[in-house]
Coordinates of C-alpha atoms in Angstrom, one line a residue:
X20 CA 32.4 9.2 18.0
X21 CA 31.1 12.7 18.7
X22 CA 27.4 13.5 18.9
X23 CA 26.0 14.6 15.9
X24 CA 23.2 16.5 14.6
X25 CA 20.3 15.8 16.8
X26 CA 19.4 19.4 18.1
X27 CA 16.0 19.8 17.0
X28 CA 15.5 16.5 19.7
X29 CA 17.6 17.6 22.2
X30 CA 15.7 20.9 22.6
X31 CA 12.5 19.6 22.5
X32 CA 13.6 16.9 25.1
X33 CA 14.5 19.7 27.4
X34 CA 11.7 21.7 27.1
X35 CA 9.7 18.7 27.7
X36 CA 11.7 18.5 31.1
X37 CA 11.4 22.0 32.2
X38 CA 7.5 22.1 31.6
X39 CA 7.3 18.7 34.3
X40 CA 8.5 20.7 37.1
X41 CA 5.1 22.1 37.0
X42 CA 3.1 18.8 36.6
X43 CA 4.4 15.6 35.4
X44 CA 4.9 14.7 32.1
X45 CA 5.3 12.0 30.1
X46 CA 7.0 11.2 26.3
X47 CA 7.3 8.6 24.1
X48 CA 10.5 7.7 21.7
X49 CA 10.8 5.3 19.0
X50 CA 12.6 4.4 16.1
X51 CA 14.7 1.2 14.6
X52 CA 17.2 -0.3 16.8
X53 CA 20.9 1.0 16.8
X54 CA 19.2 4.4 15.8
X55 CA 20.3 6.2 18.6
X56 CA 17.6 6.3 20.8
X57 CA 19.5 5.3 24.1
X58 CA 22.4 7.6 23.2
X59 CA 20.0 10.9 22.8
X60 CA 17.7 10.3 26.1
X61 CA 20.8 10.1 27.7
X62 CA 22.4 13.1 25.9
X63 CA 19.6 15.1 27.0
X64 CA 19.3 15.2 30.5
X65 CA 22.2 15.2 33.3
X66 CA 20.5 13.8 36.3
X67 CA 18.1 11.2 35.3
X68 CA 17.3 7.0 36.5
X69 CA 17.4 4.9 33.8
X70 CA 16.2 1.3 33.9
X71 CA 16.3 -1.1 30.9
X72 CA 13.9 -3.9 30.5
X73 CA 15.1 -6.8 30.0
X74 CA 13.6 -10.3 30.1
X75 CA 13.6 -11.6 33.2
X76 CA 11.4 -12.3 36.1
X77 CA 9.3 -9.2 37.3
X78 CA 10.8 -9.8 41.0
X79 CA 14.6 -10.0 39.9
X80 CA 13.4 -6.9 37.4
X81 CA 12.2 -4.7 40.7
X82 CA 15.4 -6.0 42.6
X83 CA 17.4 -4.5 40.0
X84 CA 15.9 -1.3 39.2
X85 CA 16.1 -0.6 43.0
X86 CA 19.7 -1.0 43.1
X87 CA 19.9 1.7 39.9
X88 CA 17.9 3.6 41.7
X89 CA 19.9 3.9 44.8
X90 CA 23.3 4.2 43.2
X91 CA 21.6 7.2 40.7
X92 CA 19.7 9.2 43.8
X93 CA 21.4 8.6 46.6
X94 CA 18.5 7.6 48.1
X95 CA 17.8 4.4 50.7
X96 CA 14.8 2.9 49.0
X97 CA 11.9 2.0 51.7
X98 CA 10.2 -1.1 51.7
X99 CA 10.6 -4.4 49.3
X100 CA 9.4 -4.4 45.9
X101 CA 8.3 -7.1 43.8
X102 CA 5.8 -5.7 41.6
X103 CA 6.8 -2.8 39.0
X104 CA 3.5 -1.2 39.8
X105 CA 4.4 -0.8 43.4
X106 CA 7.6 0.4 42.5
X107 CA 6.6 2.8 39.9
X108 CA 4.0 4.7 42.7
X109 CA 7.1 5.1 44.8
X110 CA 9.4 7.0 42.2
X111 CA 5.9 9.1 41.2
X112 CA 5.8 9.9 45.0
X113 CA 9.6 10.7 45.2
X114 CA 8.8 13.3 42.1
X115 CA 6.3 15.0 44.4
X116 CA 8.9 16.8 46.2
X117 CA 11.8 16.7 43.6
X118 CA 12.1 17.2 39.8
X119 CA 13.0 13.4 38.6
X120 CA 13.3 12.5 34.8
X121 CA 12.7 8.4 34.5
X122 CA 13.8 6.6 31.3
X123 CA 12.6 2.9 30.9
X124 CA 14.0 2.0 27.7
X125 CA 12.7 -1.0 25.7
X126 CA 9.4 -0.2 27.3
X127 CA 7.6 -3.2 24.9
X128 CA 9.1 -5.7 27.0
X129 CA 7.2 -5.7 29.8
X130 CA 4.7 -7.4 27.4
X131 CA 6.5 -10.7 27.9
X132 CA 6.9 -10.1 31.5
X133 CA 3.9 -9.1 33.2
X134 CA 1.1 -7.4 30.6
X135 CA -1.0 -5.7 33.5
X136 CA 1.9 -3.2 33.9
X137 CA 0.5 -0.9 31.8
X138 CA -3.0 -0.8 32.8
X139 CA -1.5 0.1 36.2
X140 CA 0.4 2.1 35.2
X141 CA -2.6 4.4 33.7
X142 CA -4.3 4.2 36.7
X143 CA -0.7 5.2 38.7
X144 CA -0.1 7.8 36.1
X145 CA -3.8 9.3 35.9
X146 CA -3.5 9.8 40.1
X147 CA -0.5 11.3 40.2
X148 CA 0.4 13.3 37.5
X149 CA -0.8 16.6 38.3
X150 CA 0.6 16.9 41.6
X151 CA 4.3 15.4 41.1
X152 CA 7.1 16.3 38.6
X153 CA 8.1 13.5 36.9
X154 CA 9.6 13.8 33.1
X155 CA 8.8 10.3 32.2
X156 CA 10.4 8.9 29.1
X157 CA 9.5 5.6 27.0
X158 CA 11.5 4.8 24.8
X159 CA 11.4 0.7 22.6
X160 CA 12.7 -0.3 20.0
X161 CA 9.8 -2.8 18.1
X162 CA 7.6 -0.3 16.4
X163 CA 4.5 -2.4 15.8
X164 CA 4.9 -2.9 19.9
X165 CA 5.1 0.6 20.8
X166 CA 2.4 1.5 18.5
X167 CA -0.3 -0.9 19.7
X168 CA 0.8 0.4 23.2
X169 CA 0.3 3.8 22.8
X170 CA -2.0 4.5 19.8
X171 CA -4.7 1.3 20.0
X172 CA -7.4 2.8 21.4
X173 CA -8.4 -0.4 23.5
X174 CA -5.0 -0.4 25.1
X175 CA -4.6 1.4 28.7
X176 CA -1.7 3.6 27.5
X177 CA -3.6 5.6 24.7
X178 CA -3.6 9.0 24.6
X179 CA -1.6 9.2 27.5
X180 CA 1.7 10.5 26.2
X181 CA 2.1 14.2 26.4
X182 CA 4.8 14.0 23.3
X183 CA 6.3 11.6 20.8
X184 CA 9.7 11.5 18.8
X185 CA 10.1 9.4 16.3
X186 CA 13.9 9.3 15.5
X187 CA 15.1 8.8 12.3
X188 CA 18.6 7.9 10.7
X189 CA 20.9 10.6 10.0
X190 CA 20.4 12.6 6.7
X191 CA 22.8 12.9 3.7
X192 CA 24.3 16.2 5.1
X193 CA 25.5 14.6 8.5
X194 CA 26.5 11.8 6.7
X195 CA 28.5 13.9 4.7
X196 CA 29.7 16.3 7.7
X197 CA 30.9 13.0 9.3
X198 CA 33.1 11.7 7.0
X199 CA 34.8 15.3 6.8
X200 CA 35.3 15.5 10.1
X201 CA 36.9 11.7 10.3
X202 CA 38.6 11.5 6.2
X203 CA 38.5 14.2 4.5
X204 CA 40.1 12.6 1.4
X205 CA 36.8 10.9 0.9
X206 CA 35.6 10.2 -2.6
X207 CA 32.2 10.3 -4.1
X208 CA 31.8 6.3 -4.2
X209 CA 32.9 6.2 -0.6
X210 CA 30.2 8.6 0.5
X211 CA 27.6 6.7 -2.1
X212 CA 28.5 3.2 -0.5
X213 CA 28.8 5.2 3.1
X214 CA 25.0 6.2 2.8
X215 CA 24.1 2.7 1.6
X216 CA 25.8 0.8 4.1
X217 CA 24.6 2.6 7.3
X218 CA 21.7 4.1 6.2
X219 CA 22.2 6.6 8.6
X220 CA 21.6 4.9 11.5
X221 CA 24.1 5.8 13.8
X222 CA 25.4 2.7 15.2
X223 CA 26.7 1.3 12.2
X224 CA 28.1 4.4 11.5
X225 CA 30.1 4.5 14.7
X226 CA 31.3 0.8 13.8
X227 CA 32.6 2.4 10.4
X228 CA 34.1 5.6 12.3
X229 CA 35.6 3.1 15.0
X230 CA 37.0 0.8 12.2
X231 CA 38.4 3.8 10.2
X232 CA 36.3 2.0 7.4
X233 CA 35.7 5.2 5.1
X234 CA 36.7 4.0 1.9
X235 CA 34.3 1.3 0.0
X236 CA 36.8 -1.4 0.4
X237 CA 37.2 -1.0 4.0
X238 CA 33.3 -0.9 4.5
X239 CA 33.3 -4.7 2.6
X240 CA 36.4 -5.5 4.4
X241 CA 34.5 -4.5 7.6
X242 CA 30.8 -5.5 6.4
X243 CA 32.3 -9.7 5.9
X244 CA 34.8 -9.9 8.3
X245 CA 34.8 -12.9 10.7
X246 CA 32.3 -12.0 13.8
X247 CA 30.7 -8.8 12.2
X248 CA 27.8 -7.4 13.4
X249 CA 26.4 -6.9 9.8
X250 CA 25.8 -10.5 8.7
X251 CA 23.1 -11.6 11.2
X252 CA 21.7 -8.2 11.6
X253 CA 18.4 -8.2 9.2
X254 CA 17.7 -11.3 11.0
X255 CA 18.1 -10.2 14.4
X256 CA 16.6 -7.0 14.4
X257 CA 13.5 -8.5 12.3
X258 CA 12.6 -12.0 13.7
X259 CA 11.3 -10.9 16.6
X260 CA 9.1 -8.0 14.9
X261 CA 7.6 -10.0 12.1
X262 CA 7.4 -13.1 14.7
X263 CA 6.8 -16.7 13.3
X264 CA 5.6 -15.7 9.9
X265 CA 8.9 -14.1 9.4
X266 CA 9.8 -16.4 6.5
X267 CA 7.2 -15.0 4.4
X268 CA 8.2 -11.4 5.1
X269 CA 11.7 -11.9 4.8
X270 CA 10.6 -13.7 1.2
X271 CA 8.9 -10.5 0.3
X272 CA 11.6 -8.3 1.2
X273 CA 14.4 -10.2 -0.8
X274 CA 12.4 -9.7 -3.9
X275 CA 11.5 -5.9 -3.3
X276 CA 15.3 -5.3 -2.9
X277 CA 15.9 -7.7 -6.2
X278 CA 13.6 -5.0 -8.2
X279 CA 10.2 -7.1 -8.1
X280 CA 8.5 -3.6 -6.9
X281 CA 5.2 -4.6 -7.6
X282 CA 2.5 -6.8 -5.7
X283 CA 1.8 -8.3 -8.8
X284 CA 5.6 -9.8 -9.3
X285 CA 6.0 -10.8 -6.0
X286 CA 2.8 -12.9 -5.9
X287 CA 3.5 -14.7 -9.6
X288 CA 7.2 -15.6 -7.9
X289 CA 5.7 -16.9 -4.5
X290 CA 1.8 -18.2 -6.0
X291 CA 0.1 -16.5 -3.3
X292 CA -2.1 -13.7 -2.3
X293 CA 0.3 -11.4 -0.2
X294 CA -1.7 -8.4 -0.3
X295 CA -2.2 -8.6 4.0
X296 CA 1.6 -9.0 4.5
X297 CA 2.0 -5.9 2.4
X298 CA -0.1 -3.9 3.9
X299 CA 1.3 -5.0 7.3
X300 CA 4.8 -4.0 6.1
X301 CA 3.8 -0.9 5.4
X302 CA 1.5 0.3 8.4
X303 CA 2.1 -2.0 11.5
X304 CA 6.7 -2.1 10.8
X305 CA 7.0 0.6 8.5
X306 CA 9.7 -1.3 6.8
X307 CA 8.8 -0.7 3.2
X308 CA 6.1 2.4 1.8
X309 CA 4.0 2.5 -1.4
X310 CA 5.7 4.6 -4.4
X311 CA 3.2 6.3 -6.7
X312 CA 4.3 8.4 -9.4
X313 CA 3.8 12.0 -9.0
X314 CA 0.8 13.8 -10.3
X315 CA -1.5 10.0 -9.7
X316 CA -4.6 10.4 -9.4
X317 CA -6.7 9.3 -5.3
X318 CA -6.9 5.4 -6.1
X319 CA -4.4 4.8 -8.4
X320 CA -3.6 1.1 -8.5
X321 CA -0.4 2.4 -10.4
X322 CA 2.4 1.5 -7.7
X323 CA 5.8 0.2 -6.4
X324 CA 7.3 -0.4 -3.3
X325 CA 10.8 -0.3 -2.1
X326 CA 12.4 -0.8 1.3
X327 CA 13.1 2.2 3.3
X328 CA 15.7 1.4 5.4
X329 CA 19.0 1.5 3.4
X330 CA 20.8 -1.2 4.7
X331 CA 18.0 -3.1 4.9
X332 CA 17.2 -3.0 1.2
X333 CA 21.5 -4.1 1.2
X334 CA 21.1 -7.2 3.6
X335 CA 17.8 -8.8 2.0
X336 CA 19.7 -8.0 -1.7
X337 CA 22.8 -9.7 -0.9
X338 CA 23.3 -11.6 2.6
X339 CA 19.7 -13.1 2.9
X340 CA 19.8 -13.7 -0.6
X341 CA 23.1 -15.4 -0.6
X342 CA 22.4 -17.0 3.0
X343 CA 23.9 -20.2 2.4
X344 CA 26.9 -19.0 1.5
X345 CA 27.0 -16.6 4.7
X346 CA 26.3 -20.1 6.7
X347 CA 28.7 -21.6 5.0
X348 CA 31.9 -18.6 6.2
X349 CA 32.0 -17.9 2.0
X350 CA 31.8 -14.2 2.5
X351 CA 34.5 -13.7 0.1
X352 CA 31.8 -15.2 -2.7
X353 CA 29.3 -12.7 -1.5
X354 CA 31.7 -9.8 -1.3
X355 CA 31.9 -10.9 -5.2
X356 CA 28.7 -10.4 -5.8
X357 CA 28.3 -7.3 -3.9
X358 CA 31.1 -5.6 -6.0
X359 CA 30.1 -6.9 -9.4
X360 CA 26.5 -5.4 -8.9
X361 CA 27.5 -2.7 -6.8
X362 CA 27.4 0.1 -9.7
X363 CA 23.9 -1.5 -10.7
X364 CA 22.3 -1.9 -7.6
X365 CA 23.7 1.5 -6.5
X366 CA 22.0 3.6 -8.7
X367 CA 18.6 4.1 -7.1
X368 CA 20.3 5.3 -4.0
X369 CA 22.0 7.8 -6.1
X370 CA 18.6 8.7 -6.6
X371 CA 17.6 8.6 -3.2
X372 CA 20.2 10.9 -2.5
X373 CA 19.6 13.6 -4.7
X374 CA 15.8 13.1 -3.7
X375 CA 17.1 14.0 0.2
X376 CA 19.3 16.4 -1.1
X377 CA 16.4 18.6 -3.3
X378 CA 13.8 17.7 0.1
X379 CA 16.2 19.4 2.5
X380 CA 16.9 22.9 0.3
X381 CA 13.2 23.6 0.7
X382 CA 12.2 24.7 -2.9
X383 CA 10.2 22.4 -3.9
X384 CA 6.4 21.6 -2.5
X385 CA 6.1 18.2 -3.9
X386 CA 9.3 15.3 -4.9
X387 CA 8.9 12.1 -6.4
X388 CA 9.5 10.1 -9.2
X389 CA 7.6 9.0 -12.6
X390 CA 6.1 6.6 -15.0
X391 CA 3.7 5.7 -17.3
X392 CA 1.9 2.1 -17.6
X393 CA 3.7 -1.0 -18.0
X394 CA 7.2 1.2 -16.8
X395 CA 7.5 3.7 -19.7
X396 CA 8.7 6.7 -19.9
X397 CA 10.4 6.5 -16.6
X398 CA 11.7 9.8 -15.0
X399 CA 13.9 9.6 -11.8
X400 CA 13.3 13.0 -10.1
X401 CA 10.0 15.2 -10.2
X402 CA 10.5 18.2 -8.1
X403 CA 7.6 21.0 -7.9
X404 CA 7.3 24.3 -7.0
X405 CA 3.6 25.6 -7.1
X406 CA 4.1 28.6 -5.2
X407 CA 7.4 29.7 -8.3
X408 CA 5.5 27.8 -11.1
X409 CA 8.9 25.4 -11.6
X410 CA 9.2 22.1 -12.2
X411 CA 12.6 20.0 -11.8
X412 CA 12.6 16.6 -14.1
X413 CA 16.1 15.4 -13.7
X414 CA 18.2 11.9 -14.6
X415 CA 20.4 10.2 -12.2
X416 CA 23.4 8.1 -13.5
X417 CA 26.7 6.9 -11.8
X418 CA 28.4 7.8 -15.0
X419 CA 27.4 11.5 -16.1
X420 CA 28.4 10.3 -19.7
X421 CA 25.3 8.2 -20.1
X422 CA 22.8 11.2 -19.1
X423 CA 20.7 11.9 -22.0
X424 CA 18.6 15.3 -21.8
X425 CA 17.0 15.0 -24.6
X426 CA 15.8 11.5 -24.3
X427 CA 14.6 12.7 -20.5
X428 CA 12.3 15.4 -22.7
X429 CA 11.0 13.0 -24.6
X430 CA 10.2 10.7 -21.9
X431 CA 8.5 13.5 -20.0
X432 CA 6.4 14.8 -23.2
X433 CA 3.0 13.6 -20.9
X434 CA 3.9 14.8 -18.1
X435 CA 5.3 18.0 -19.3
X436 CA 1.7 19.0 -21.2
X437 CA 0.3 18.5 -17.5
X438 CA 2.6 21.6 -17.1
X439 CA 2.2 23.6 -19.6
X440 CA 2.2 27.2 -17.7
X441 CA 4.9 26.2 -15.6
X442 CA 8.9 27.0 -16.2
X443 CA 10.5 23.2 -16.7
X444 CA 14.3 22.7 -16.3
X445 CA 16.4 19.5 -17.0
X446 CA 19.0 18.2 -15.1
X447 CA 21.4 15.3 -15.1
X448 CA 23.0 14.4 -11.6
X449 CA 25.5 11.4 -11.7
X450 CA 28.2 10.6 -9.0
X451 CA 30.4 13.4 -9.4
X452 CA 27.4 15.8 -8.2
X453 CA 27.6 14.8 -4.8

């Protein structure tokens, strides 16, 4: 698969690289695995070393990073390393002479191998710096890991990165750009599942674009076939972030993806305070955010939450849900399910979608959604322009025949006395308005 639509990054990469030819620099890149992070660092720069970190002993780590180091430089490394520190001073040293740009991807790990790293490190780092020309890069994969790292400020790393990216998945247009490119013939219910599925991130889009998978059928054809990646991937990608409480999380996450949005569902279904793991959810793994509707006021105990990752909201709906089944080889059962609720569970995606699209065209100043107490008078879209004095209150459907506008005006009598000067325009979107 081509390389799509990360300029913005790739420029800002590259400016970071020219800038460390005059004192070294160093950046920081994170985001969910299978985002694309590897695939972008190396995009950016032609000559670079990169070393992976993987978990093993810190000697066997040095003795391969050496041997990468060679084979990428040209260069007869001097001396025997068995400390990263030691080795890490040498490559600063080489950068005093010549440019180098260093990746160490999964940079978290070396808290399993050998903690002290980072302290020296900083010290390494803080010596060196201003007289060499490294373009340092960081790049891991476990948010709440990289985080503590580099923004706790009793950790040795703080404050030391000179930039951060934080990569996110691809957005509805490339989404949409890709499938052109790859099937033109594409209908709106493949692009709707196509969003859903992937969720933008890019590796499970190149497993769609490699499978020729484009159509809804051949996603589920793809998503439960024998050996597929997607089955075991909540699990994988999760366990090791949420650690050994990850039953408890992975209990909360089912039921926000089953529509029990609110703390105080979740906690009469599981009988127990979960206000910590919430808030942990939210800050430490950004996994899920806090949904308010528009216009609440500072403090408002008026609130949802939902998932934000796409596919995850998918696998904790309908393959963690239906784990035994998935144990069992039954994915033919779950693909069942899947396609009997699909139109259902589909539709607040549909909203999601038109909530990227109207975000992207740059109109409005604030998006969101509504409701009043208890869940009345739900609206699905809220778009705002202060500047224009406009206001967007629009209803999302698969099927455009079951868009009401004038039971969305009545539903949005409250809010629309809150708007009294302003011009307000209703709108249906459904399926056939992607």
């Amino acid at each position: 698969m081509k390389f799509y639509n990360r300029e913005k990054e790739l420029e800002k990469l590259r400016r970071i690289e020219e800038s460390s030819h005059n004192g070294s620099k160093m950046t920081v890149v994170v985001g969910r695995r299978r985002i694309g992070k590897t695939k972008l660092i190396k995009e950016a720069f032609e000559q670079k070393v990169y070393l992976f970190v993987s978990k093993k002993d810190e000697a066997l780590l040095c003795e391969e990073f050496i041997t990468v180091l060679q084979n990428t430089l040209n260069h007869k490394v001097l001396g025997h390393f068995t400390k990263f520190k030691d080795l890490f001073e040498y490559m600063m040293l080489l950068s005093k002479e010549k440019a180098l740009t260093l990746i160490i991807d999964e940079f978290q790990e070396f808290l399993q191998i050998n903690p002290s790293i980072y302290s020296d490190m900083q010290n390494i780092w803080d010596t060196y710096k201003d007289t060499t020309k490294m373009n340092l890069i960081l790049s891991g994969s476990i948010y709440s890991l990289m985080k503590k790292i580099f923004e706790d400020k009793k950790e040795p790393l703080f404050g030391r990165a000179d930039a951060k990216i934080h990569l996110q998945p691809f957005g509805v247009k490339t989404l949409k750009e890709i499938l052109k490119d790859y099937f033109p013939t594409f209908s709106n219910e493949d692009l709707l599942s196509f969003y859903i599925f992937t969720g933008g991130v890019a590796k499970y889009v190149e497993l769609f674009v490699d499978a020729k998978a484009f159509t809804k059928e051949k996603q589920l054809d793809l998503i439960f076939s024998e050996d597929s990646l997607f089955l075991e991937e909540g699990k994988n990608l999760l366990i090791e972030e949420f650690g050994k409480e990850y039953t408890t999380y992975f209990s909360i996450l089912s039921l926000i993806a089953s529509s029990k949005t609110s703390r105080s569902a979740i906690e009469s279904i599981l009988e127990r305070n979960i206000g910590g793991y919430l808030d942990r959810l939210e800050n430490e793994y950004t996994v899920i955010k806090k949904i308010k509707p528009i216009l609440a006021k500072e403090g408002s105990r008026t609130q949802k939450y939902e998932i934000s990752d796409n596919f995850f909201n998918f696998w904790f709906r309908f393959i963690y849900k239906n784990k035994s089944a998935v144990e069992i080889g039954n994915y033919a059962y779950v693909r069942s399910i899947v396609e009997r609720d699909f139109s259902l569970f589909s539709g607040k995606f549909l909203e999601k979608y038109f909530i990227e699209t109207l975000k992207t065209s740059g109109e409005y100043s604030t998006i969101g959604t509504y409701w009043e107490r208890s869940n009345q008078n739900e609206l699905d879209i809220v778009a705002i322009n202060e500047i224009g004095k406009k206001v967007l209150i629009a209803e999302v459907k698969i099927n455009a025949r079951k868009i009401d506008l004038e039971v969305v005006k009545q539903k949005s009598f409250t809010l629309s006395e809150a708007f009294k000067s302003y011009a307000i325009e209703y709108r249906g979107y459904s399926l056939q308005d992607m």
